[in-house]
Structure formats: structure tokens, C-alpha cells
Tab-separated table of C-alpha atoms and ligand atoms in Angstrom:
chain	number	residue	atom	x	y	z
A	1	MET	CA	97.504	135.052	116.007
A	2	PHE	CA	100.351	133.880	113.750
A	3	TYR	CA	97.942	131.539	111.898
A	4	ASP	CA	95.590	134.371	110.942
A	5	GLU	CA	98.367	136.587	109.623
A	6	ALA	CA	100.047	133.880	107.531
A	7	ILE	CA	96.736	132.738	106.074
A	8	GLU	CA	95.554	136.283	105.390
A	9	ASN	CA	98.860	137.109	103.665
A	10	ALA	CA	98.346	134.020	101.493
A	11	GLY	CA	94.988	135.445	100.344
A	12	LEU	CA	93.037	132.630	102.002
A	13	LYS	CA	91.237	134.613	104.707
A	14	ASN	CA	87.685	133.828	103.603
A	15	ILE	CA	88.454	130.099	103.367
A	16	TRP	CA	89.970	130.247	106.859
A	17	GLU	CA	86.857	131.971	108.180
A	18	LYS	CA	84.692	129.194	106.767
A	19	ILE	CA	86.937	126.574	108.386
A	20	CYS	CA	86.862	128.331	111.764
A	21	CYS	CA	83.028	128.473	111.625
A	22	GLY	CA	82.822	124.807	110.573
A	23	ASP	CA	81.316	125.792	107.194
A	24	ARG	CA	81.798	123.481	104.254
A	25	LEU	CA	84.314	124.439	101.529
A	26	ASP	CA	83.070	124.412	97.940
A	27	PHE	CA	84.587	123.482	94.578
A	28	ASP	CA	86.134	126.934	93.995
A	29	ASP	CA	87.679	126.928	97.468
A	30	GLY	CA	89.280	123.576	96.687
A	31	VAL	CA	90.798	124.835	93.432
A	32	ARG	CA	92.043	128.015	95.160
A	33	LEU	CA	93.755	125.910	97.828
A	34	PHE	CA	95.567	123.886	95.168
A	35	LEU	CA	96.608	127.076	93.365
A	36	ALA	CA	97.752	128.848	96.547
A	37	GLU	CA	101.441	129.704	96.367
A	38	ASN	CA	101.917	129.409	100.115
A	39	PHE	CA	101.491	125.693	100.704
A	40	ARG	CA	102.349	126.174	104.397
A	41	ALA	CA	99.245	128.301	104.868
A	42	VAL	CA	97.134	125.482	103.360
A	43	GLY	CA	98.916	123.040	105.670
A	44	MET	CA	98.245	125.181	108.755
A	45	MET	CA	94.522	125.129	108.060
A	46	ALA	CA	94.534	121.356	107.521
A	47	ASP	CA	96.576	120.879	110.693
A	48	PHE	CA	94.018	122.945	112.615
A	49	VAL	CA	91.196	120.650	111.405
A	50	ARG	CA	93.230	117.490	111.990
A	51	LYS	CA	94.072	118.538	115.558
A	52	LYS	CA	90.403	119.405	116.205
A	53	MET	CA	89.390	115.919	115.028
A	54	HIS	CA	92.216	113.781	116.396
A	55	GLY	CA	94.372	115.923	118.691
A	56	LYS	CA	97.886	114.485	118.806
A	57	LYS	CA	96.833	110.945	117.923
A	58	THR	CA	98.424	109.332	114.878
A	59	TYR	CA	97.257	105.872	113.965
A	60	TYR	CA	99.039	102.828	112.585
A	61	VAL	CA	98.041	99.209	112.006
A	62	ILE	CA	99.936	95.924	112.173
A	63	ASN	CA	99.016	94.488	108.797
A	64	GLN	CA	100.020	92.116	106.029
A	65	HIS	CA	99.602	92.709	102.306
A	66	ILE	CA	99.038	89.795	99.948
A	67	ASN	CA	98.936	90.340	96.174
A	68	TYR	CA	97.487	87.102	94.782
A	69	SER	CA	98.194	87.745	91.086
A	70	ASN	CA	99.524	90.462	88.772
A	71	ILE	CA	97.716	89.025	85.738
A	72	CYS	CA	95.317	91.718	84.591
A	73	GLY	CA	93.422	92.581	81.440
A	74	ASN	CA	92.967	96.278	82.242
A	75	GLY	CA	96.341	97.545	81.008
A	76	CYS	CA	96.181	100.821	82.974
A	77	LYS	CA	98.903	103.219	81.846
A	78	PHE	CA	99.895	104.175	85.391
A	79	CYS	CA	100.415	100.591	86.509
A	80	ALA	CA	103.771	98.785	86.635
A	81	PHE	CA	102.299	95.783	88.420
A	82	GLY	CA	99.851	94.260	85.922
A	83	ARG	CA	101.005	91.689	83.323
A	84	SER	CA	99.399	89.723	80.509
A	85	PRO	CA	98.976	85.974	81.151
A	86	GLN	CA	101.774	85.291	78.608
A	87	SER	CA	104.355	87.525	80.294
A	88	ASP	CA	107.452	85.942	81.870
A	89	LEU	CA	106.812	88.175	84.867
A	90	ALA	CA	103.203	87.092	85.361
A	91	PHE	CA	102.486	85.371	88.670
A	92	GLN	CA	99.516	83.670	90.253
A	93	LEU	CA	99.572	82.482	93.856
A	94	SER	CA	97.744	79.240	94.546
A	95	LEU	CA	95.461	78.858	97.546
A	96	GLU	CA	98.321	76.944	99.185
A	97	ASP	CA	100.798	79.802	98.520
A	98	ILE	CA	98.401	82.268	100.124
A	99	SER	CA	97.802	79.938	103.015
A	100	ASN	CA	101.574	79.635	103.549
A	101	LYS	CA	102.029	83.413	103.506
A	102	VAL	CA	99.475	83.706	106.299
A	103	LYS	CA	100.943	80.757	108.233
A	104	GLU	CA	104.469	82.254	108.033
A	105	ARG	CA	103.308	85.244	110.074
A	106	LEU	CA	100.850	83.635	112.486
A	107	SER	CA	103.035	84.511	115.473
A	108	GLU	CA	102.847	88.254	114.685
A	109	PRO	CA	100.088	90.438	116.168
A	110	ILE	CA	98.539	91.204	112.766
A	111	THR	CA	95.009	92.630	112.927
A	112	GLU	CA	94.458	93.315	109.203
A	113	ILE	CA	95.196	91.370	106.018
A	114	HIS	CA	94.949	93.416	102.821
A	115	ILE	CA	94.422	91.235	99.744
A	116	VAL	CA	94.272	92.637	96.202
A	117	GLY	CA	95.377	91.659	92.715
A	118	GLY	CA	94.753	92.127	89.006
A	119	CYS	CA	91.573	91.224	87.135
A	120	ASN	CA	92.821	87.771	86.173
A	121	PRO	CA	90.627	86.269	83.425
A	122	THR	CA	91.657	82.681	84.213
A	123	LEU	CA	90.475	82.430	87.834
A	124	PRO	CA	86.911	81.488	88.788
A	125	PHE	CA	84.941	83.456	91.403
A	126	SER	CA	85.095	80.418	93.719
A	127	PHE	CA	88.889	80.948	94.048
A	128	TYR	CA	88.390	84.320	95.745
A	129	LEU	CA	85.783	82.904	98.116
A	130	ASP	CA	88.177	80.063	98.971
A	131	VAL	CA	90.936	82.601	99.689
A	132	LEU	CA	88.724	84.501	102.131
A	133	ARG	CA	87.566	81.300	103.861
A	134	GLU	CA	91.116	79.956	104.141
A	135	VAL	CA	92.547	83.169	105.601
A	136	LYS	CA	89.686	83.417	108.091
A	137	ARG	CA	90.161	79.732	109.010
A	138	LEU	CA	93.823	80.371	109.784
A	139	ARG	CA	93.297	83.727	111.501
A	140	PRO	CA	89.642	83.936	112.613
A	141	LYS	CA	90.081	87.296	114.363
A	142	VAL	CA	91.836	89.123	111.558
A	143	ILE	CA	89.983	91.867	109.655
A	144	LEU	CA	89.978	91.014	105.972
A	145	LYS	CA	90.284	94.113	103.787
A	146	ALA	CA	90.111	92.554	100.368
A	147	PHE	CA	89.189	93.202	96.716
A	148	THR	CA	88.591	96.719	95.437
A	149	ALA	CA	85.460	97.847	93.585
A	150	VAL	CA	87.422	97.036	90.387
A	151	GLU	CA	87.742	93.399	91.423
A	152	VAL	CA	84.093	93.301	92.524
A	153	ALA	CA	83.083	94.460	89.013
A	154	HIS	CA	85.351	91.746	87.553
A	155	PHE	CA	83.740	89.086	89.790
A	156	VAL	CA	80.317	90.196	88.519
A	157	ARG	CA	81.502	89.599	84.932
A	158	ILE	CA	83.022	86.164	85.596
A	159	SER	CA	80.314	84.831	87.916
A	160	GLY	CA	77.169	86.052	86.199
A	161	LEU	CA	75.924	87.164	89.618
A	162	SER	CA	74.652	90.654	90.407
A	163	GLU	CA	76.826	93.185	92.275
A	164	LYS	CA	74.706	92.620	95.361
A	165	GLU	CA	75.044	88.834	95.131
A	166	VAL	CA	78.833	89.070	94.650
A	167	LEU	CA	79.222	91.341	97.681
A	168	SER	CA	76.946	89.093	99.707
A	169	GLU	CA	78.955	85.943	98.794
A	170	LEU	CA	82.237	87.716	99.607
A	171	SER	CA	80.861	88.881	102.918
A	172	LYS	CA	79.611	85.385	103.810
A	173	ALA	CA	83.074	83.986	102.993
A	174	GLY	CA	84.769	86.405	105.420
A	175	LEU	CA	85.285	89.751	103.706
A	176	ASP	CA	85.027	92.641	106.160
A	177	VAL	CA	86.078	95.833	104.375
A	178	LEU	CA	86.812	96.876	100.775
A	179	PRO	CA	90.148	98.609	100.228
A	180	GLY	CA	90.059	101.983	98.473
A	181	GLY	CA	91.995	101.169	95.290
A	182	GLY	CA	90.836	101.609	91.729
A	183	ALA	CA	89.168	104.991	92.230
A	184	GLU	CA	92.090	106.723	90.431
A	185	VAL	CA	90.507	110.050	89.339
A	186	PHE	CA	86.786	109.881	88.543
A	187	SER	CA	86.940	112.286	85.566
A	188	LYS	CA	85.930	110.627	82.257
A	189	ARG	CA	88.671	112.597	80.463
A	190	VAL	CA	91.382	111.272	82.787
A	191	ARG	CA	90.128	107.681	82.749
A	192	LYS	CA	90.013	107.714	78.929
A	193	ILE	CA	93.731	108.530	78.914
A	194	VAL	CA	95.074	106.456	81.810
A	195	CYS	CA	92.669	103.531	82.282
A	196	PRO	CA	90.163	103.248	79.414
A	197	GLU	CA	89.467	99.549	80.088
A	198	LYS	CA	88.791	99.953	83.790
A	199	LEU	CA	85.347	100.440	85.327
A	200	SER	CA	84.090	104.050	85.212
A	201	GLY	CA	84.185	106.454	88.127
A	202	GLU	CA	80.400	106.119	88.347
A	203	ASP	CA	80.714	102.310	88.582
A	204	TRP	CA	83.321	102.628	91.348
A	205	LEU	CA	81.026	104.957	93.294
A	206	ARG	CA	77.958	102.742	92.712
A	207	ILE	CA	79.723	99.603	94.007
A	208	SER	CA	81.003	101.516	97.043
A	209	ARG	CA	77.481	102.840	97.720
A	210	LEU	CA	76.029	99.349	97.472
A	211	ALA	CA	78.695	97.913	99.783
A	212	HIS	CA	78.026	100.636	102.353
A	213	LYS	CA	74.272	100.022	102.170
A	214	MET	CA	74.935	96.323	102.790
A	215	GLY	CA	76.967	97.209	105.887
A	216	ILE	CA	80.396	96.730	104.296
A	217	LYS	CA	82.625	99.718	105.022
A	218	SER	CA	85.340	100.764	102.619
A	219	ASN	CA	88.221	103.135	101.995
A	220	ALA	CA	88.706	105.543	99.112
A	221	THR	CA	91.801	106.599	97.173
A	222	MET	CA	92.833	109.170	94.584
A	223	LEU	CA	95.820	108.533	92.338
A	224	PHE	CA	97.287	112.013	91.809
A	225	GLY	CA	100.211	113.564	89.958
A	226	HIS	CA	99.805	112.249	86.379
A	227	VAL	CA	97.521	113.826	83.743
A	228	GLU	CA	94.769	115.202	85.966
A	229	THR	CA	94.095	118.907	86.607
A	230	PHE	CA	93.518	120.491	90.014
A	231	GLU	CA	89.847	120.882	89.024
A	232	GLU	CA	89.649	117.131	88.400
A	233	ARG	CA	91.197	116.392	91.806
A	234	VAL	CA	88.644	118.669	93.493
A	235	ASP	CA	85.784	117.084	91.532
A	236	HIS	CA	86.983	113.648	92.715
A	237	LEU	CA	87.066	114.769	96.346
A	238	ILE	CA	83.637	116.374	96.174
A	239	ARG	CA	82.093	113.267	94.620
A	240	LEU	CA	83.488	111.197	97.471
A	241	ARG	CA	82.151	113.737	99.969
A	242	GLU	CA	78.680	113.514	98.406
A	243	LEU	CA	78.655	109.730	98.666
A	244	GLN	CA	79.904	109.925	102.232
A	245	ASP	CA	77.022	112.302	103.081
A	246	GLU	CA	74.674	109.630	101.773
A	247	THR	CA	76.165	106.493	103.355
A	248	GLY	CA	78.835	107.372	105.935
A	249	GLY	CA	80.617	104.179	104.806
A	250	PHE	CA	84.118	105.495	104.070
A	251	ILE	CA	86.563	104.928	106.902
A	252	CYS	CA	89.621	106.534	105.456
A	253	PHE	CA	90.835	108.485	102.414
A	254	ILE	CA	94.227	107.747	100.874
A	255	PRO	CA	95.791	110.125	98.345
A	256	LEU	CA	98.219	107.972	96.315
A	257	ALA	CA	101.220	109.805	94.822
A	258	PHE	CA	101.844	108.510	91.287
A	259	GLN	CA	105.104	106.526	90.855
A	260	PRO	CA	106.057	106.742	87.167
A	261	SER	CA	108.927	104.216	86.777
A	262	ASN	CA	108.264	101.141	84.596
A	263	THR	CA	104.857	102.477	83.548
A	264	SER	CA	103.604	103.780	80.188
A	265	LEU	CA	103.688	107.244	81.809
A	266	SER	CA	107.362	107.004	82.817
A	267	HIS	CA	108.091	110.279	80.985
A	268	LEU	CA	106.143	112.162	83.684
A	269	PRO	CA	108.086	113.652	86.585
A	270	LYS	CA	107.824	112.170	90.082
A	271	VAL	CA	105.307	113.873	92.349
A	272	THR	CA	107.068	116.477	94.519
A	273	ALA	CA	106.818	116.598	98.310
A	274	ILE	CA	105.069	119.981	98.078
A	275	ASP	CA	102.364	118.603	95.782
A	276	SER	CA	101.881	115.564	98.036
A	277	LEU	CA	101.615	117.706	101.174
A	278	LYS	CA	99.220	120.145	99.538
A	279	THR	CA	97.043	117.294	98.236
A	280	ILE	CA	96.864	115.741	101.692
A	281	ALA	CA	95.993	119.127	103.198
A	282	VAL	CA	93.279	119.907	100.623
A	283	SER	CA	91.843	116.402	101.114
A	284	ARG	CA	91.591	116.983	104.875
A	285	LEU	CA	89.898	120.344	104.295
A	286	LEU	CA	87.396	119.231	101.636
A	287	LEU	CA	86.534	115.809	103.065
A	288	ASP	CA	84.993	117.195	106.236
A	289	ASN	CA	82.887	114.033	106.645
A	290	VAL	CA	85.624	111.398	106.201
A	291	PRO	CA	87.172	110.656	109.578
A	292	HIS	CA	90.709	109.710	108.570
A	293	ILE	CA	93.343	110.774	106.025
A	294	LYS	CA	96.158	108.324	105.409
A	295	ALA	CA	99.726	109.330	104.574
A	296	TYR	CA	100.580	106.104	102.733
A	297	TRP	CA	104.312	105.947	103.359
A	298	ILE	CA	104.875	103.352	100.619
A	299	MET	CA	104.095	105.906	97.872
A	300	LEU	CA	105.106	109.110	99.711
A	301	GLY	CA	108.318	107.807	101.221
A	302	ILE	CA	108.558	107.770	105.004
A	303	ASN	CA	110.088	111.270	105.259
A	304	THR	CA	107.255	113.015	103.404
A	305	ALA	CA	104.695	110.831	105.210
A	306	GLN	CA	106.127	112.008	108.533
A	307	VAL	CA	105.781	115.688	107.537
A	308	ALA	CA	102.263	114.950	106.193
A	309	LEU	CA	101.185	114.355	109.798
A	310	HIS	CA	101.464	118.166	110.136
A	311	PHE	CA	99.478	118.689	106.918
A	312	GLY	CA	96.211	116.962	107.800
A	313	ALA	CA	97.059	113.260	107.838
A	314	ASP	CA	96.323	111.284	111.008
A	315	ASP	CA	97.276	107.778	109.865
A	316	LEU	CA	100.402	106.135	108.446
A	317	ASP	CA	98.907	102.761	107.383
A	318	GLY	CA	101.072	100.001	108.776
A	319	THR	CA	103.849	97.491	108.759
A	320	ILE	CA	102.686	96.178	105.333
A	321	VAL	CA	105.522	93.742	104.387
A	322	GLU	CA	105.951	92.827	100.740
A	323	GLU	CA	104.310	95.739	98.931
A	324	LYS	CA	104.345	95.223	95.176
A	325	ILE	CA	102.161	97.818	93.394
A	326	GLY	CA	104.203	100.887	94.352
A	327	HIS	CA	107.589	99.195	94.349
A	328	MET	CA	107.243	97.810	90.833
A	329	ALA	CA	106.615	101.447	89.821
A	330	GLY	CA	109.832	102.664	91.448
A	331	ALA	CA	108.689	103.590	94.974
A	332	GLU	CA	111.907	104.019	96.952
A	333	SER	CA	110.434	103.364	100.400
A	334	ASN	CA	111.122	100.161	102.336
A	335	GLN	CA	108.948	97.082	101.758
A	336	ALA	CA	108.083	96.923	105.448
A	337	LEU	CA	108.392	98.852	108.695
A	338	THR	CA	108.383	97.390	112.176
A	339	ARG	CA	106.001	98.596	114.847
A	340	ALA	CA	108.986	100.216	116.634
A	341	GLU	CA	109.954	102.105	113.465
A	342	LEU	CA	106.396	103.370	112.950
A	343	ILE	CA	106.194	104.538	116.563
A	344	ARG	CA	109.551	106.314	116.286
A	345	VAL	CA	108.494	108.130	113.107
A	346	ILE	CA	105.211	109.243	114.715
A	347	GLU	CA	106.699	110.320	118.047
A	348	GLU	CA	109.589	112.155	116.421
A	349	ALA	CA	106.997	114.207	114.521
A	350	GLY	CA	105.476	115.232	117.861
A	351	PHE	CA	102.442	112.930	117.867
A	352	GLU	CA	101.125	110.113	120.026
A	353	ALA	CA	101.243	106.734	118.280
A	354	VAL	CA	98.018	104.729	118.552
A	355	GLU	CA	97.699	101.187	117.247
A	356	ARG	CA	94.357	100.696	115.510
A	357	ASN	CA	92.519	98.047	113.572
A	358	THR	CA	90.969	98.566	110.113
A	359	TYR	CA	87.928	100.311	111.641
A	360	PHE	CA	90.216	102.630	113.646
A	361	GLU	CA	89.241	100.970	116.889
A	362	VAL	CA	92.149	101.208	119.306
A	363	VAL	CA	93.978	97.905	119.684
A	364	LYS	CA	94.615	97.140	123.306
A	365	LYS	CA	98.243	96.306	123.774
A	366	ALA	CA	99.297	93.307	125.816
A	367	ALA	CA	100.879	94.573	129.079
B	401	V47	O1	94.331	100.902	92.858
B	401	V47	C1	98.704	101.744	90.787
B	401	V47	C2	97.387	102.703	92.727
B	401	V47	C3	96.284	101.342	94.168
B	401	V47	C4	100.396	103.076	90.835
B	401	V47	O2	92.375	100.895	101.277
B	401	V47	C5	99.574	103.395	91.912
B	401	V47	O3	93.651	101.031	103.013
B	401	V47	C6	100.992	105.068	92.537
B	401	V47	O4	94.612	101.252	96.813
B	401	V47	N1	101.837	104.807	91.496
B	401	V47	C7	96.482	100.195	95.112
B	401	V47	N2	99.859	104.390	92.768
B	401	V47	C8	96.865	100.655	96.502
B	401	V47	C9	95.665	101.018	97.311
B	401	V47	C10	95.773	101.048	98.789
B	401	V47	C11	97.002	101.059	99.401
B	401	V47	C12	97.068	101.086	100.781
B	401	V47	C13	95.956	101.072	101.547
B	401	V47	C14	94.705	101.044	100.932
B	401	V47	C15	93.496	100.980	101.777
B	401	V47	C16	94.604	101.038	99.552
B	401	V47	O5	97.546	101.860	93.829
B	401	V47	C17	95.681	101.077	92.824
B	401	V47	C18	96.066	102.337	92.064
B	401	V47	O6	95.162	103.371	92.337
B	401	V47	N3	98.530	102.579	91.829
B	401	V47	N4	99.857	102.034	90.166
B	401	V47	C19	101.577	103.833	90.636
B	401	V47	N5	102.384	103.600	89.599
């Protein structure tokens, strides 16, 4: 078989044998995959696993992103979005602004609203609960994917409540799922360089664990292509896999390609397509217990995201509209795609486009 020969020539035969037997890959396998010169051989293995799990299905969601504020005290070096409260470019949406953003798109078949922002020291916890209640009032059926573990930790600080109480209040106000942001790379060394003020990797994992145990599912991300080593990427993936073994609460994993423009790390080169494709493939191969791998077209660009569907990814995220975090850091992709554009990109790549909701339940289309 062509697969066997290409993979054997790439020196990856024993990893391929493990994959074919359904055996779990270990840390060293992960590092070897990143170091492999033949990225196509790594991609073939990931494609094999992806096809076994999802066949020709590629998912997308009709969603809306709302960034409520860029005011943030964390000052992460990779971020072009956050601003101090004094900055001319600082913004803070009022409850009415957010309400209007939802109202403007009420006629669209949106199934997910993704709400995130900076850790704004001036807003009370009640604001976030009001946001959830208001959005659910306007769109009762929408799935609210809001506030990362970083924001949850911030709400704990400003409210004086415990993590469990904060999550419980958010859930009562309408929160359904936590988005995967803020995980960055769990390594202490990396966080000390790129986000020393942010919650630790252990804190991120603990809040995710707690959410899962309370019945709140979540996503997970990894921000790659800055100061981290391949070993640190593999460590990140294995720590996510361990938590997933324990809780089963992660729906989807999203490798985020670092966009350097307008950040304190703007001297770093842009992530290449090869590195992005390899990272997606290694993620698919190591995260054998996470059902979905997202090729987030905002950060990858739509062309690389399309190819990523052959490298282990089975999801493209969605229509989005008004993305700020990646675009302020120089992402060259569009701000939005229509459903027709997403379907075209998926079908042209040889896959079957399936509309999903946040939980990856298939959305029945109106006839
Ligand atoms: O947490 C910040 C990352 C994340 C940059 O859960 C950057 O479905 C690249 O988490 N270059 C926010 N990345 C985005 C995110 C996300 C997106 C789409 C779907 C989901 C989901 C989650 O973006 C941040 C941070 O890790 N980020 N700055 C940058 N310059």
C-alpha cells in the first residue's frame, strides 16, 4: 500500500503500526512526529484517523462572535487585542450595544454565539450575568459559548465567589459551553515569557475539570508558533488528553497559529503552512480521545484551513462575523464567511459539508 511505503520511508513505521492497532502514542512519538522531515507522511496518518472517525464529513457552524471589551490587565505578549483602560483604542460594549448586535442578526439562522473579552477590572460580575440573560432572552434557542477559563478566574477575583459558585451562576444565567481560549501553552517556562500575569496552565486545567464535572462542556486551544518547543507542544497535548480521559468534557481542540503583527512578539516570523498542517496532524494523532479538531480559518487563512481537512481536521468553525483577536494581530483572512462559501470550501476539498451546533449535533436544515 502506498501509505505504508511513504510512512516507512519517513522512518515512522512503528508509529504507524501503533495507529493501525489503535494503540496510544506517547510523548516521544509526538516529538518524533513534529521532527519528521516528511510532513506528508504525518498528514497521511492523521487523515487515516480522521477518516476512521468522521469519514468524509466536515463540520461548520452558523455563529456570531461578540467581543465585549478589549480592556485587559493581563498584558500578554502575543496579544494585539488587549488595551489598558487609558488607551485611545480601548472599548467597552454596554449591555445595550451587545443587545443590538444580537438583534441586528436575529433573522439569520445562528445556532451559536461566542462571547469573550479581556479581563476588564472596571466591570462587576453582574454585568456578565446580565449579558448572558439578555442574549438568551433575545435568542432563547441559541447555544451560548462564552467566557474562557481565564475570564472565569477573573470573575472569581472580582466577585469573591468560589470557582464552583461562579460557574454555577454563569450556568444559571444561560451559559452553555466554555470556549477553549487562554490555554496558550501550559509550560511554566513559556507562560513566564509570553503571559506571566495570566492564570497558570494548572489553573486553566483545574477550571476546565470543574466545569466538566458540573456538566459544562468546553473546548481547548493551543497557541503555537512563538517561543515554545516541540516538546512543550507535546506536553500541552498530553495534559489535555489526560484531563479528557478523566472527564470526557472537551468537545473540540483548536490549534491557534500565532499572528505576530502589532504584538510585543512582532519580530517573530509568521507560522508557515507546513508547521500549521503538521501541528493539526500531530494533534489529531495524539488527542485520540477528543472527538473534533478545528482548522480555525481565521488564524490559518482559508486556503491552509482547506488543506488541513486532509491533515486531520474535521471542522472549520463557522461564519463568525466581526473577528477581532486574530485580525488585530494581522490575520489576513476575511472577517466573515457565508454558509455558501464554507460549503464551497469544504466540497472543493472533497468532503461532505455538515452544519452542526456547538455540541456537534447535526443541524436539520429547513427544506
Ligand atoms: O485565548 C491571542 C489566542 C484565543 C493571538 O472555543 C491569538 O470554539 C493567534 O480561543 N495570534 C482566542 N492567536 C480565540 C479562541 C477561539 C477561537 C475560535 C473558537 C474557539 C472555540 C476559541 O486567541 C486567545 C489566545 O489563545 N490569541 N492573540 C495572536 N496574536
